[in-house]
Coordinates of C-alpha atoms in Angstrom, one line a residue:
M117 CA 90.8 30.4 120.2
T118 CA 88.4 31.3 123.1
N119 CA 88.6 29.3 126.3
I120 CA 85.1 28.3 125.8
H121 CA 84.8 24.3 125.6
N122 CA 81.8 23.3 127.4
V123 CA 78.7 25.1 126.7
T124 CA 75.3 24.4 128.3
V125 CA 72.1 25.4 126.5
A126 CA 69.1 25.9 128.6
G127 CA 65.7 25.2 126.4
G128 CA 66.0 22.6 123.7
G129 CA 63.0 24.1 121.7
V130 CA 63.3 24.3 118.0
L131 CA 66.3 27.0 118.2
G132 CA 67.8 26.0 121.3
S133 CA 68.4 22.4 119.9
Q134 CA 69.9 23.9 116.5
I135 CA 72.1 26.2 118.7
A136 CA 73.5 23.3 120.6
Y137 CA 73.6 20.6 118.1
Q138 CA 75.8 23.7 115.9
S139 CA 78.2 24.2 118.7
A140 CA 78.6 20.7 119.2
F141 CA 79.0 20.0 115.1
K142 CA 82.1 22.5 115.6
G143 CA 83.6 20.7 118.3
K144 CA 82.2 21.8 121.6
K145 CA 81.0 19.7 124.4
V146 CA 77.5 20.6 124.8
T147 CA 74.7 19.8 127.1
I148 CA 71.2 20.9 126.8
Y149 CA 69.4 21.4 130.0
D150 CA 65.3 21.4 129.7
I151 CA 62.3 21.6 132.3
N152 CA 61.6 17.7 132.8
D153 CA 62.6 14.4 131.1
Q154 CA 59.5 15.1 128.5
A155 CA 61.1 18.0 127.3
V156 CA 64.7 16.7 127.5
A157 CA 63.5 13.8 125.0
A158 CA 62.0 16.0 122.9
A159 CA 65.1 17.9 122.5
E160 CA 66.9 14.8 121.7
E161 CA 64.7 13.9 118.9
R162 CA 64.7 17.2 117.4
V163 CA 68.7 17.3 117.4
K164 CA 68.5 13.7 115.7
N165 CA 66.1 15.1 113.1
L166 CA 68.6 17.6 111.8
R167 CA 70.7 15.2 110.4
D168 CA 69.0 15.3 106.7
S169 CA 69.2 19.3 107.0
Y170 CA 72.9 19.2 107.7
K171 CA 73.7 16.6 105.0
H172 CA 71.2 18.1 102.1
D173 CA 72.2 22.0 103.3
I174 CA 75.7 21.7 103.8
S175 CA 76.8 18.4 102.6
A176 CA 77.7 17.1 106.0
T177 CA 78.5 13.3 106.3
D178 CA 76.9 10.9 108.4
E179 CA 80.4 10.8 110.1
Q180 CA 80.5 14.1 110.7
F181 CA 77.3 14.4 111.8
D182 CA 77.5 11.3 114.5
A183 CA 81.0 13.3 115.7
G184 CA 78.7 16.2 116.7
L185 CA 76.0 14.2 118.7
N186 CA 79.1 12.3 120.4
N187 CA 79.6 16.0 121.9
M188 CA 76.2 15.9 123.2
S189 CA 74.6 15.3 126.4
F190 CA 70.9 16.0 127.6
T191 CA 69.7 16.4 131.5
A192 CA 67.0 17.6 133.2
D193 CA 68.9 18.7 136.3
M194 CA 70.4 22.1 136.2
A195 CA 72.9 21.7 138.4
E196 CA 74.4 18.9 136.7
A197 CA 74.1 20.4 133.3
V198 CA 76.0 24.0 134.4
K199 CA 78.7 22.2 136.6
D200 CA 81.3 22.8 134.0
A201 CA 79.9 25.2 131.8
D202 CA 82.4 27.8 130.2
L203 CA 79.5 29.4 128.6
V204 CA 75.4 29.1 129.1
I205 CA 73.1 29.9 126.4
E206 CA 69.5 30.4 127.6
A207 CA 67.0 29.6 124.8
V208 CA 63.7 29.6 126.9
P209 CA 60.1 30.9 126.0
E210 CA 60.0 34.6 125.2
K211 CA 58.3 35.2 128.9
P212 CA 60.3 37.4 131.3
S213 CA 58.8 35.3 134.4
I214 CA 60.4 32.3 133.1
K215 CA 63.7 33.6 132.2
H216 CA 64.3 35.6 135.6
D217 CA 63.6 32.5 137.5
L218 CA 65.9 31.0 135.3
Y219 CA 68.8 33.2 135.8
Q220 CA 68.2 33.4 139.3
N221 CA 68.7 29.8 139.4
L222 CA 71.5 29.6 137.2
A223 CA 73.5 32.1 139.0
K224 CA 73.5 30.2 142.0
M225 CA 74.7 26.8 140.2
A226 CA 77.0 27.8 137.5
P227 CA 80.8 28.2 137.8
K228 CA 81.3 32.0 138.9
D229 CA 83.6 32.7 135.7
A230 CA 80.8 31.3 133.2
I231 CA 80.0 33.6 130.9
F232 CA 75.9 33.6 130.5
T233 CA 74.5 34.7 127.0
S234 CA 70.7 34.7 125.6
N235 CA 69.2 34.4 122.6
S236 CA 66.0 36.6 123.1
S237 CA 64.7 37.8 120.1
T238 CA 62.8 40.9 121.8
Y239 CA 64.5 41.3 125.3
V240 CA 67.8 43.3 125.7
P241 CA 70.1 42.2 128.2
S242 CA 69.9 44.7 130.3
T243 CA 66.5 43.5 131.4
F244 CA 68.0 40.1 132.9
A245 CA 71.5 41.3 133.8
A246 CA 70.6 41.7 137.3
D247 CA 69.5 38.2 137.9
T248 CA 72.5 36.8 136.7
G249 CA 74.9 37.8 139.5
R250 CA 77.3 38.2 136.8
P251 CA 76.4 41.6 135.0
D252 CA 79.9 41.8 133.3
K253 CA 79.8 38.4 131.9
F254 CA 76.3 38.5 130.7
L255 CA 75.3 39.5 126.8
N256 CA 72.8 38.6 124.2
M257 CA 73.5 36.2 121.1
H258 CA 70.8 36.0 118.8
F259 CA 70.8 33.1 116.3
A260 CA 68.3 33.1 113.0
N261 CA 66.5 29.7 112.7
Q262 CA 68.2 27.3 110.6
V263 CA 71.5 28.3 112.1
W264 CA 73.6 25.9 109.8
L265 CA 72.3 27.7 106.8
Y266 CA 71.5 31.1 108.1
N267 CA 74.5 31.4 110.2
T268 CA 74.2 35.0 111.8
A269 CA 74.7 35.5 115.5
E270 CA 73.3 38.9 116.9
I271 CA 75.8 40.3 119.6
M272 CA 74.6 43.0 122.1
G273 CA 75.9 43.8 125.4
T274 CA 75.0 46.6 127.8
D275 CA 76.8 49.1 129.6
Q276 CA 78.2 46.5 132.5
T277 CA 79.5 43.7 130.2
D278 CA 83.2 43.7 130.1
P279 CA 84.5 44.4 126.9
K280 CA 86.8 41.4 126.6
V281 CA 83.8 39.2 127.5
F282 CA 82.0 40.8 124.4
N283 CA 84.7 40.2 122.5
E284 CA 85.1 36.4 123.2
I285 CA 81.5 35.8 122.2
V286 CA 82.0 37.5 119.1
D287 CA 85.2 34.9 118.5
Y288 CA 83.1 32.3 119.6
A289 CA 80.6 33.0 117.5
K290 CA 83.3 32.8 114.8
E291 CA 84.3 29.3 115.9
I292 CA 80.8 27.7 115.7
G293 CA 80.4 28.8 111.8
M294 CA 78.5 32.1 112.4
V295 CA 79.0 35.3 111.2
P296 CA 78.9 38.2 114.2
I297 CA 76.5 40.8 113.8
V298 CA 77.7 43.5 116.1
L299 CA 75.5 46.0 118.1
K300 CA 76.9 49.0 119.3
K301 CA 74.2 49.8 121.6
E302 CA 71.3 47.7 123.0
Q303 CA 68.1 47.5 120.6
P304 CA 64.9 45.5 120.7
G305 CA 65.0 43.0 117.9
Y306 CA 68.5 43.7 116.9
V307 CA 69.0 44.0 113.3
L308 CA 67.4 41.2 112.0
N309 CA 63.9 41.2 114.0
T310 CA 64.0 45.2 113.9
L311 CA 63.1 44.4 110.3
L312 CA 61.2 41.2 110.0
I313 CA 58.8 42.0 113.1
P314 CA 56.9 44.7 111.2
L315 CA 56.7 42.0 107.9
L316 CA 55.4 39.4 110.5
E317 CA 53.1 41.8 112.1
A318 CA 51.4 43.1 108.8
A319 CA 50.8 39.5 107.9
S320 CA 49.1 38.7 111.0
Y321 CA 46.7 41.5 110.8
L322 CA 45.9 40.8 107.6
W323 CA 45.1 37.0 108.1
G324 CA 44.0 37.9 111.4
Q325 CA 41.2 40.2 110.0
G326 CA 40.2 38.3 107.4
I327 CA 41.7 40.6 104.7
A328 CA 44.0 37.8 103.0
D329 CA 44.7 33.7 103.6
P330 CA 48.4 33.1 104.5
E331 CA 49.0 31.7 101.2
T332 CA 47.9 34.7 99.4
V333 CA 49.9 37.0 101.6
D334 CA 53.3 34.6 101.0
K335 CA 52.7 34.7 97.4
T336 CA 52.4 38.2 97.2
W337 CA 55.3 38.9 99.2
M338 CA 57.6 36.1 97.4
I339 CA 56.8 37.6 93.8
A340 CA 57.3 40.9 94.6
T341 CA 60.4 40.7 96.4
G342 CA 61.9 37.5 95.3
A343 CA 62.0 36.5 98.7
P344 CA 62.6 32.3 98.9
M345 CA 59.6 32.3 101.5
G346 CA 56.6 34.7 102.9
P347 CA 55.9 35.7 106.5
F348 CA 53.7 32.3 107.4
A349 CA 56.2 30.1 105.8
I350 CA 58.7 32.1 108.2
F351 CA 56.1 31.2 111.1
D352 CA 56.3 27.8 110.3
V353 CA 59.8 27.9 110.4
V354 CA 60.4 29.5 113.7
G355 CA 57.5 27.9 115.4
L356 CA 53.9 28.8 116.0
R357 CA 54.3 28.7 119.8
T358 CA 57.4 31.5 119.6
A359 CA 55.1 33.6 117.5
F360 CA 52.2 33.3 119.8
N361 CA 54.0 34.2 122.6
I362 CA 56.3 37.3 121.2
T363 CA 52.6 38.5 119.8
K364 CA 50.9 38.2 123.2
E365 CA 53.9 39.8 124.8
Q366 CA 54.1 42.6 122.3
R367 CA 50.7 43.1 121.2
G368 CA 48.4 41.5 123.6
D369 CA 46.4 44.3 124.6
N370 CA 45.8 45.6 120.8
P371 CA 42.6 44.2 119.8
D372 CA 43.8 44.4 116.0
F373 CA 45.9 41.5 117.2
K374 CA 43.4 39.2 119.3
P375 CA 42.0 37.4 116.4
F376 CA 45.2 36.3 115.2
L377 CA 46.2 34.8 118.3
E378 CA 42.7 33.2 118.8
K379 CA 43.4 31.6 115.1
I380 CA 46.9 30.6 116.2
Q381 CA 45.7 29.0 119.6
K382 CA 43.3 27.0 117.5
M383 CA 45.9 25.9 115.3
M384 CA 48.2 24.8 118.5
D385 CA 45.6 23.1 119.9
E386 CA 45.1 21.5 117.1
G387 CA 48.9 20.2 117.1
K388 CA 49.6 22.5 114.4
T389 CA 53.1 24.1 115.8
G390 CA 54.8 24.7 112.8
K391 CA 57.7 22.8 110.4
D392 CA 58.7 20.8 113.9
S393 CA 55.5 19.3 114.2
G394 CA 55.0 18.4 110.4
E395 CA 52.3 21.2 110.0
G396 CA 51.8 24.6 110.4
F397 CA 50.5 26.9 108.0
Y398 CA 52.1 24.5 105.5
T399 CA 52.6 20.7 105.3
Y400 CA 55.9 19.2 105.9
P401 CA 58.5 18.0 104.3
N402 CA 57.0 19.5 100.8
P403 CA 55.4 22.8 101.9
A404 CA 53.2 24.4 98.9
F405 CA 55.2 27.3 99.0
A406 CA 58.9 25.0 97.9
D407 CA 56.5 24.0 94.8
P408 CA 57.3 25.8 91.4
D409 CA 53.6 26.5 90.6
F410 CA 53.0 28.0 94.0
L411 CA 53.8 31.4 92.2
K412 CA 51.9 31.0 88.9
A413 CA 48.5 32.2 88.3

């Protein structure tokens, strides 16, 4: 058993809310912190909306789900959120400026012994280690979307991370029902996204350049590989804002990706931000790619 009992998740977006609830579902006391009351209310709603998924996907009962909810609190007060934290999990947007500022503020407010981890999907921990004020207690722990179902936790430290802290996070991942994926050195994208990002970028290019529509791309991938969903369905699950931010940060200066960014921006302006909003490339809760006829001629 670890000594991690009180957990703060900084950022209550799509994945942050899932990480927080999964931890609470497994018995941890969890606080979600977000930037303002509106963001906090949205996070609370996201968490409550996980009920049907937990019941359908892992046969959780209402009583079990409610027990997880009872382990949670929500606040826009950072000092309040981290005052008792044994672990702080950062899950804010993939913008370095936001993360640098967050860690510098957390460093002043969190207990000196608190471990910090980042759920960053693209940035290695050494990028922000100095900001934390505790580089020996800082590492990355990256979750896949729909954490209760796709239960990996990719764990990556720096050459400054204390091995005991690293091992404690490996054990923590197990405690909350994850399979730890241990990386031996820093790698942008870890294992999962090192494999996945080239697929998503190829799909972005095909749609952005008008070569094929999203359903055609997804259908091709699903038929040819047997995958349960294609890249545009994955974009919906991840959230279009995340897809936009990562593409802009990684490929924003590449003209080949400008049309994709413009199209995604238009969708977001129309309120189509992915599965979380009920519509992205597909409409939910019954997306076309889940229909058995989707793969037929």
